[in-house]
Amino acid sequence: MVKKECSNKDTNNEFIKNKETDESAELYDNMMDDLFQKYENKMNKMFVKGVYSFEVSEQLKSLSKEAVYNIAKNLGMSKISTLNKDALIEKVLNEYNEIIANQFIYFEEERFNILKSYLNNDGVKIFDDIDEYELSRTAYFMQQGIIFPSTKDEKAVFLMPKIVQDIITNKDTIEYIDILKRNKEVLDLYRGLNKAYGIVNNKDVTSLLQRYDIEKSDEFSINEIIKEAQYYYREYREEKGFFINNNIENWSDLLKDIEKDNKDLEYYNINKNELLDMIGSEWIYKSKFGKSFLKEFTNIFQIKKDMVYQIMDDLSFDIQDNGMEDTINSLLELINANNLELRNHVKGVVTKFLSNIRLWKYRGATINEISGNITEVKPKITIGRNDPCVCGSGKKYKKCCGKN
């Protein structure tokens, strides 16, 4: 669990040591600064070395052999390991048009619209004009050899080769838009399933999506659409016949635990709207149980909303690896809650939150769903107006947290 700082409401007591006094934290910050500086220098060199040309051949010639090899590999080309740079370039140029056109079969609206926006600028985008989200996705298109870095008028830019621009122009049809929408529906649902289930056998994907009226078709491969998108969204990966959530490190151990303790459990049938909500990075905060946790936790502690969100994130991941008791005790140690009533109150609030998290070991079911208890459990704590406040401030409840 990531350690955070917060304080009792209306008190100056610190729950944990200030990070500024931690030498290891300072060393870590210095290390990260060095890494970012090296990354920035590498990025600058990448743009400076790029050529301003819309010809794929010129772009490939300006790259190192390793970079050309990586593009060929990412495009799925075979028998390339023994080729020298000139032979690699020749192979890429011979197969480029067909392979890139086929790549577009697996795109959804987001990827196509990002690429289509280059056409509005004659195939050029200035680095500083691209928003942060699109920049985070740009590496994918560079790895595919769809866009290339360069400079123009001393400004860093990305270029799209003319051949790719032509492919996009030809693809911009009603029929292709329907394909993009279909692919988006497949990917949106699977990305939700990935967050809920953690691990999904490749063989189970089609039947799982059929629950949501996504039917198998000879015209497209659901698994191929999902497989290609792993490099774009970077939320999951394919290994040994499974799609695995990228937050899972020891997936084989998790799979063994599922087969040992819960092998009779089916993938939990989750409401479609919930799956789609789970795609968003803030879905836990916006959920009913997340909002409830935020309200109750901030009633106990004087703490910023962003810090509560971080605690929610930490709890939701800790419960995947640990039991309920261990997860709660880790938080209680973090906040240094020594007051018995305070500990019991926090335990009730956290238990209610954790009982609504979809667990990988239960194939996407929550603790509430596994136990058959879908009602919210209220923390059992009775406080009189003149009793000491549960936050440990020493004040009466009516003059402290009870004021709210």
mmCIF file with all atom_site columns, N, CA and C in Angstrom, residues 329-372:
data_model
loop_
_atom_site.group_PDB
_atom_site.id
_atom_site.type_symbol
_atom_site.label_atom_id
_atom_site.label_alt_id
_atom_site.label_comp_id
_atom_site.label_asym_id
_atom_site.label_entity_id
_atom_site.label_seq_id
_atom_site.pdbx_PDB_ins_code
_atom_site.Cartn_x
_atom_site.Cartn_y
_atom_site.Cartn_z
_atom_site.occupancy
_atom_site.B_iso_or_equiv
_atom_site.pdbx_formal_charge
_atom_site.auth_seq_id
_atom_site.auth_comp_id
_atom_site.auth_asym_id
_atom_site.auth_atom_id
_atom_site.pdbx_PDB_model_num
ATOM 1   N N  . ASN A 1 329 ? -6.233  -3.659  8.131   1.00 0.00 ? 329 ASN A N  1
ATOM 2   C CA . ASN A 1 329 ? -5.188  -3.408  9.133   1.00 0.00 ? 329 ASN A CA 1
ATOM 3   C C  . ASN A 1 329 ? -4.048  -2.571  8.560   1.00 0.00 ? 329 ASN A C  1
ATOM 4   N N  . SER A 1 330 ? -3.733  -2.763  7.286   1.00 0.00 ? 330 SER A N  1
ATOM 5   C CA . SER A 1 330 ? -2.689  -1.962  6.639   1.00 0.00 ? 330 SER A CA 1
ATOM 6   C C  . SER A 1 330 ? -3.079  -0.488  6.642   1.00 0.00 ? 330 SER A C  1
ATOM 7   N N  . LEU A 1 331 ? -4.343  -0.215  6.370   1.00 0.00 ? 331 LEU A N  1
ATOM 8   C CA . LEU A 1 331 ? -4.810  1.171   6.380   1.00 0.00 ? 331 LEU A CA 1
ATOM 9   C C  . LEU A 1 331 ? -4.815  1.727   7.799   1.00 0.00 ? 331 LEU A C  1
ATOM 10  N N  . LEU A 1 332 ? -5.252  0.932   8.757   1.00 0.00 ? 332 LEU A N  1
ATOM 11  C CA . LEU A 1 332 ? -5.293  1.395   10.150  1.00 0.00 ? 332 LEU A CA 1
ATOM 12  C C  . LEU A 1 332 ? -3.893  1.723   10.661  1.00 0.00 ? 332 LEU A C  1
ATOM 13  N N  . GLU A 1 333 ? -2.907  0.931   10.248  1.00 0.00 ? 333 GLU A N  1
ATOM 14  C CA . GLU A 1 333 ? -1.523  1.219   10.626  1.00 0.00 ? 333 GLU A CA 1
ATOM 15  C C  . GLU A 1 333 ? -1.041  2.499   9.961   1.00 0.00 ? 333 GLU A C  1
ATOM 16  N N  . LEU A 1 334 ? -1.446  2.686   8.724   1.00 0.00 ? 334 LEU A N  1
ATOM 17  C CA . LEU A 1 334 ? -1.044  3.877   7.978   1.00 0.00 ? 334 LEU A CA 1
ATOM 18  C C  . LEU A 1 334 ? -1.542  5.142   8.643   1.00 0.00 ? 334 LEU A C  1
ATOM 19  N N  . ILE A 1 335 ? -2.809  5.129   9.067   1.00 0.00 ? 335 ILE A N  1
ATOM 20  C CA . ILE A 1 335 ? -3.391  6.349   9.643   1.00 0.00 ? 335 ILE A CA 1
ATOM 21  C C  . ILE A 1 335 ? -3.176  6.428   11.154  1.00 0.00 ? 335 ILE A C  1
ATOM 22  N N  . ASN A 1 336 ? -2.501  5.397   11.713  1.00 0.00 ? 336 ASN A N  1
ATOM 23  C CA . ASN A 1 336 ? -2.164  5.408   13.131  1.00 0.00 ? 336 ASN A CA 1
ATOM 24  C C  . ASN A 1 336 ? -3.399  5.608   13.999  1.00 0.00 ? 336 ASN A C  1
ATOM 25  N N  . ALA A 1 337 ? -4.442  4.836   13.707  1.00 0.00 ? 337 ALA A N  1
ATOM 26  C CA . ALA A 1 337 ? -5.697  4.949   14.440  1.00 0.00 ? 337 ALA A CA 1
ATOM 27  C C  . ALA A 1 337 ? -5.626  4.089   15.701  1.00 0.00 ? 337 ALA A C  1
ATOM 28  N N  . ASN A 1 338 ? -5.336  4.709   16.851  1.00 0.00 ? 338 ASN A N  1
ATOM 29  C CA . ASN A 1 338 ? -5.193  3.983   18.111  1.00 0.00 ? 338 ASN A CA 1
ATOM 30  C C  . ASN A 1 338 ? -6.482  3.967   18.920  1.00 0.00 ? 338 ASN A C  1
ATOM 31  N N  . ASN A 1 339 ? -7.337  4.970   18.708  1.00 0.00 ? 339 ASN A N  1
ATOM 32  C CA . ASN A 1 339 ? -8.612  5.045   19.404  1.00 0.00 ? 339 ASN A CA 1
ATOM 33  C C  . ASN A 1 339 ? -9.502  3.887   18.955  1.00 0.00 ? 339 ASN A C  1
ATOM 34  N N  . LEU A 1 340 ? -9.994  3.081   19.894  1.00 0.00 ? 340 LEU A N  1
ATOM 35  C CA . LEU A 1 340 ? -10.758 1.881   19.565  1.00 0.00 ? 340 LEU A CA 1
ATOM 36  C C  . LEU A 1 340 ? -12.020 2.206   18.786  1.00 0.00 ? 340 LEU A C  1
ATOM 37  N N  . GLU A 1 341 ? -12.746 3.230   19.245  1.00 0.00 ? 341 GLU A N  1
ATOM 38  C CA . GLU A 1 341 ? -13.969 3.601   18.531  1.00 0.00 ? 341 GLU A CA 1
ATOM 39  C C  . GLU A 1 341 ? -13.656 4.085   17.118  1.00 0.00 ? 341 GLU A C  1
ATOM 40  N N  . LEU A 1 342 ? -12.563 4.833   16.984  1.00 0.00 ? 342 LEU A N  1
ATOM 41  C CA . LEU A 1 342 ? -12.154 5.305   15.671  1.00 0.00 ? 342 LEU A CA 1
ATOM 42  C C  . LEU A 1 342 ? -11.809 4.124   14.764  1.00 0.00 ? 342 LEU A C  1
ATOM 43  N N  . ARG A 1 343 ? -11.067 3.164   15.305  1.00 0.00 ? 343 ARG A N  1
ATOM 44  C CA . ARG A 1 343 ? -10.681 1.988   14.518  1.00 0.00 ? 343 ARG A CA 1
ATOM 45  C C  . ARG A 1 343 ? -11.917 1.223   14.044  1.00 0.00 ? 343 ARG A C  1
ATOM 46  N N  . ASN A 1 344 ? -12.868 1.041   14.927  1.00 0.00 ? 344 ASN A N  1
ATOM 47  C CA . ASN A 1 344 ? -14.080 0.308   14.566  1.00 0.00 ? 344 ASN A CA 1
ATOM 48  C C  . ASN A 1 344 ? -14.892 1.056   13.513  1.00 0.00 ? 344 ASN A C  1
ATOM 49  N N  . HIS A 1 345 ? -14.921 2.377   13.652  1.00 0.00 ? 345 HIS A N  1
ATOM 50  C CA . HIS A 1 345 ? -15.676 3.191   12.709  1.00 0.00 ? 345 HIS A CA 1
ATOM 51  C C  . HIS A 1 345 ? -15.025 3.122   11.316  1.00 0.00 ? 345 HIS A C  1
ATOM 52  N N  . VAL A 1 346 ? -13.699 3.286   11.281  1.00 0.00 ? 346 VAL A N  1
ATOM 53  C CA . VAL A 1 346 ? -12.979 3.215   10.006  1.00 0.00 ? 346 VAL A CA 1
ATOM 54  C C  . VAL A 1 346 ? -13.116 1.823   9.399   1.00 0.00 ? 346 VAL A C  1
ATOM 55  N N  . LYS A 1 347 ? -13.043 0.808   10.245  1.00 0.00 ? 347 LYS A N  1
ATOM 56  C CA . LYS A 1 347 ? -13.167 -0.568  9.762   1.00 0.00 ? 347 LYS A CA 1
ATOM 57  C C  . LYS A 1 347 ? -14.512 -0.788  9.076   1.00 0.00 ? 347 LYS A C  1
ATOM 58  N N  . GLY A 1 348 ? -15.571 -0.230  9.668   1.00 0.00 ? 348 GLY A N  1
ATOM 59  C CA . GLY A 1 348 ? -16.892 -0.366  9.061   1.00 0.00 ? 348 GLY A CA 1
ATOM 60  C C  . GLY A 1 348 ? -16.996 0.325   7.717   1.00 0.00 ? 348 GLY A C  1
ATOM 61  N N  . VAL A 1 349 ? -16.431 1.535   7.642   1.00 0.00 ? 349 VAL A N  1
ATOM 62  C CA . VAL A 1 349 ? -16.462 2.297   6.387   1.00 0.00 ? 349 VAL A CA 1
ATOM 63  C C  . VAL A 1 349 ? -15.674 1.585   5.296   1.00 0.00 ? 349 VAL A C  1
ATOM 64  N N  . VAL A 1 350 ? -14.496 1.087   5.652   1.00 0.00 ? 350 VAL A N  1
ATOM 65  C CA . VAL A 1 350 ? -13.630 0.419   4.665   1.00 0.00 ? 350 VAL A CA 1
ATOM 66  C C  . VAL A 1 350 ? -14.211 -0.924  4.248   1.00 0.00 ? 350 VAL A C  1
ATOM 67  N N  . THR A 1 351 ? -14.771 -1.655  5.194   1.00 0.00 ? 351 THR A N  1
ATOM 68  C CA . THR A 1 351 ? -15.386 -2.953  4.876   1.00 0.00 ? 351 THR A CA 1
ATOM 69  C C  . THR A 1 351 ? -16.491 -2.783  3.841   1.00 0.00 ? 351 THR A C  1
ATOM 70  N N  . LYS A 1 352 ? -17.302 -1.769  4.032   1.00 0.00 ? 352 LYS A N  1
ATOM 71  C CA . LYS A 1 352 ? -18.400 -1.510  3.102   1.00 0.00 ? 352 LYS A CA 1
ATOM 72  C C  . LYS A 1 352 ? -17.862 -1.208  1.704   1.00 0.00 ? 352 LYS A C  1
ATOM 73  N N  . PHE A 1 353 ? -16.766 -0.447  1.633   1.00 0.00 ? 353 PHE A N  1
ATOM 74  C CA . PHE A 1 353 ? -16.147 -0.099  0.353   1.00 0.00 ? 353 PHE A CA 1
ATOM 75  C C  . PHE A 1 353 ? -15.567 -1.334  -0.323  1.00 0.00 ? 353 PHE A C  1
ATOM 76  N N  . LEU A 1 354 ? -14.756 -2.094  0.424   1.00 0.00 ? 354 LEU A N  1
ATOM 77  C CA . LEU A 1 354 ? -14.071 -3.252  -0.148  1.00 0.00 ? 354 LEU A CA 1
ATOM 78  C C  . LEU A 1 354 ? -15.046 -4.348  -0.582  1.00 0.00 ? 354 LEU A C  1
ATOM 79  N N  . SER A 1 355 ? -16.175 -4.433  0.089   1.00 0.00 ? 355 SER A N  1
ATOM 80  C CA . SER A 1 355 ? -17.157 -5.472  -0.233  1.00 0.00 ? 355 SER A CA 1
ATOM 81  C C  . SER A 1 355 ? -17.812 -5.253  -1.585  1.00 0.00 ? 355 SER A C  1
ATOM 82  N N  . ASN A 1 356 ? -17.570 -4.077  -2.191  1.00 0.00 ? 356 ASN A N  1
ATOM 83  C CA . ASN A 1 356 ? -18.137 -3.770  -3.505  1.00 0.00 ? 356 ASN A CA 1
ATOM 84  C C  . ASN A 1 356 ? -17.107 -3.784  -4.633  1.00 0.00 ? 356 ASN A C  1
ATOM 85  N N  . ILE A 1 357 ? -15.850 -4.106  -4.294  1.00 0.00 ? 357 ILE A N  1
ATOM 86  C CA . ILE A 1 357 ? -14.803 -4.182  -5.314  1.00 0.00 ? 357 ILE A CA 1
ATOM 87  C C  . ILE A 1 357 ? -14.880 -5.524  -6.033  1.00 0.00 ? 357 ILE A C  1
ATOM 88  N N  . ARG A 1 358 ? -14.821 -5.505  -7.354  1.00 0.00 ? 358 ARG A N  1
ATOM 89  C CA . ARG A 1 358 ? -14.850 -6.744  -8.119  1.00 0.00 ? 358 ARG A CA 1
ATOM 90  C C  . ARG A 1 358 ? -13.479 -7.419  -8.030  1.00 0.00 ? 358 ARG A C  1
ATOM 91  N N  . LEU A 1 359 ? -13.468 -8.651  -7.572  1.00 0.00 ? 359 LEU A N  1
ATOM 92  C CA . LEU A 1 359 ? -12.215 -9.345  -7.263  1.00 0.00 ? 359 LEU A CA 1
ATOM 93  C C  . LEU A 1 359 ? -11.852 -10.365 -8.339  1.00 0.00 ? 359 LEU A C  1
ATOM 94  N N  . TRP A 1 360 ? -10.594 -10.333 -8.733  1.00 0.00 ? 360 TRP A N  1
ATOM 95  C CA . TRP A 1 360 ? -10.092 -11.249 -9.757  1.00 0.00 ? 360 TRP A CA 1
ATOM 96  C C  . TRP A 1 360 ? -10.184 -12.704 -9.285  1.00 0.00 ? 360 TRP A C  1
ATOM 97  N N  . LYS A 1 361 ? -9.901  -12.924 -8.001  1.00 0.00 ? 361 LYS A N  1
ATOM 98  C CA . LYS A 1 361 ? -9.903  -14.301 -7.491  1.00 0.00 ? 361 LYS A CA 1
ATOM 99  C C  . LYS A 1 361 ? -11.312 -14.893 -7.457  1.00 0.00 ? 361 LYS A C  1
ATOM 100 N N  . TYR A 1 362 ? -12.319 -14.027 -7.502  1.00 0.00 ? 362 TYR A N  1
ATOM 101 C CA . TYR A 1 362 ? -13.714 -14.489 -7.544  1.00 0.00 ? 362 TYR A CA 1
ATOM 102 C C  . TYR A 1 362 ? -14.303 -14.343 -8.954  1.00 0.00 ? 362 TYR A C  1
ATOM 103 N N  . ARG A 1 363 ? -13.432 -14.227 -9.952  1.00 0.00 ? 363 ARG A N  1
ATOM 104 C CA . ARG A 1 363 ? -13.856 -14.086 -11.350 1.00 0.00 ? 363 ARG A CA 1
ATOM 105 C C  . ARG A 1 363 ? -14.835 -12.926 -11.547 1.00 0.00 ? 363 ARG A C  1
ATOM 106 N N  . GLY A 1 364 ? -14.515 -11.825 -10.891 1.00 0.00 ? 364 GLY A N  1
ATOM 107 C CA . GLY A 1 364 ? -15.280 -10.604 -11.098 1.00 0.00 ? 364 GLY A CA 1
ATOM 108 C C  . GLY A 1 364 ? -16.416 -10.373 -10.124 1.00 0.00 ? 364 GLY A C  1
ATOM 109 N N  . ALA A 1 365 ? -16.690 -11.312 -9.247  1.00 0.00 ? 365 ALA A N  1
ATOM 110 C CA . ALA A 1 365 ? -17.737 -11.101 -8.238  1.00 0.00 ? 365 ALA A CA 1
ATOM 111 C C  . ALA A 1 365 ? -17.185 -10.265 -7.098  1.00 0.00 ? 365 ALA A C  1
ATOM 112 N N  . THR A 1 366 ? -18.064 -9.568  -6.398  1.00 0.00 ? 366 THR A N  1
ATOM 113 C CA . THR A 1 366 ? -17.667 -8.821  -5.206  1.00 0.00 ? 366 THR A CA 1
ATOM 114 C C  . THR A 1 366 ? -17.858 -9.721  -3.989  1.00 0.00 ? 366 THR A C  1
ATOM 115 N N  . ILE A 1 367 ? -17.331 -9.297  -2.857  1.00 0.00 ? 367 ILE A N  1
ATOM 116 C CA . ILE A 1 367 ? -17.530 -10.048 -1.612  1.00 0.00 ? 367 ILE A CA 1
ATOM 117 C C  . ILE A 1 367 ? -19.017 -10.085 -1.271  1.00 0.00 ? 367 ILE A C  1
ATOM 118 N N  . ASN A 1 368 ? -19.710 -8.984  -1.489  1.00 0.00 ? 368 ASN A N  1
ATOM 119 C CA . ASN A 1 368 ? -21.157 -8.952  -1.246  1.00 0.00 ? 368 ASN A CA 1
ATOM 120 C C  . ASN A 1 368 ? -21.881 -9.981  -2.100  1.00 0.00 ? 368 ASN A C  1
ATOM 121 N N  . GLU A 1 369 ? -21.497 -10.069 -3.382  1.00 0.00 ? 369 GLU A N  1
ATOM 122 C CA . GLU A 1 369 ? -22.165 -10.994 -4.294  1.00 0.00 ? 369 GLU A CA 1
ATOM 123 C C  . GLU A 1 369 ? -21.842 -12.448 -3.966  1.00 0.00 ? 369 GLU A C  1
ATOM 124 N N  . ILE A 1 370 ? -20.607 -12.708 -3.557  1.00 0.00 ? 370 ILE A N  1
ATOM 125 C CA . ILE A 1 370 ? -20.215 -14.059 -3.180  1.00 0.00 ? 370 ILE A CA 1
ATOM 126 C C  . ILE A 1 370 ? -20.963 -14.512 -1.936  1.00 0.00 ? 370 ILE A C  1
ATOM 127 N N  . SER A 1 371 ? -21.126 -13.601 -0.988  1.00 0.00 ? 371 SER A N  1
ATOM 128 C CA . SER A 1 371 ? -21.797 -13.945 0.266   1.00 0.00 ? 371 SER A CA 1
ATOM 129 C C  . SER A 1 371 ? -23.313 -13.843 0.163   1.00 0.00 ? 371 SER A C  1
ATOM 130 N N  . GLY A 1 372 ? -23.800 -13.324 -0.978  1.00 0.00 ? 372 GLY A N  1
ATOM 131 C CA . GLY A 1 372 ? -25.237 -13.168 -1.148  1.00 0.00 ? 372 GLY A CA 1
ATOM 132 C C  . GLY A 1 372 ? -25.794 -11.963 -0.448  1.00 0.00 ? 372 GLY A C  1
#
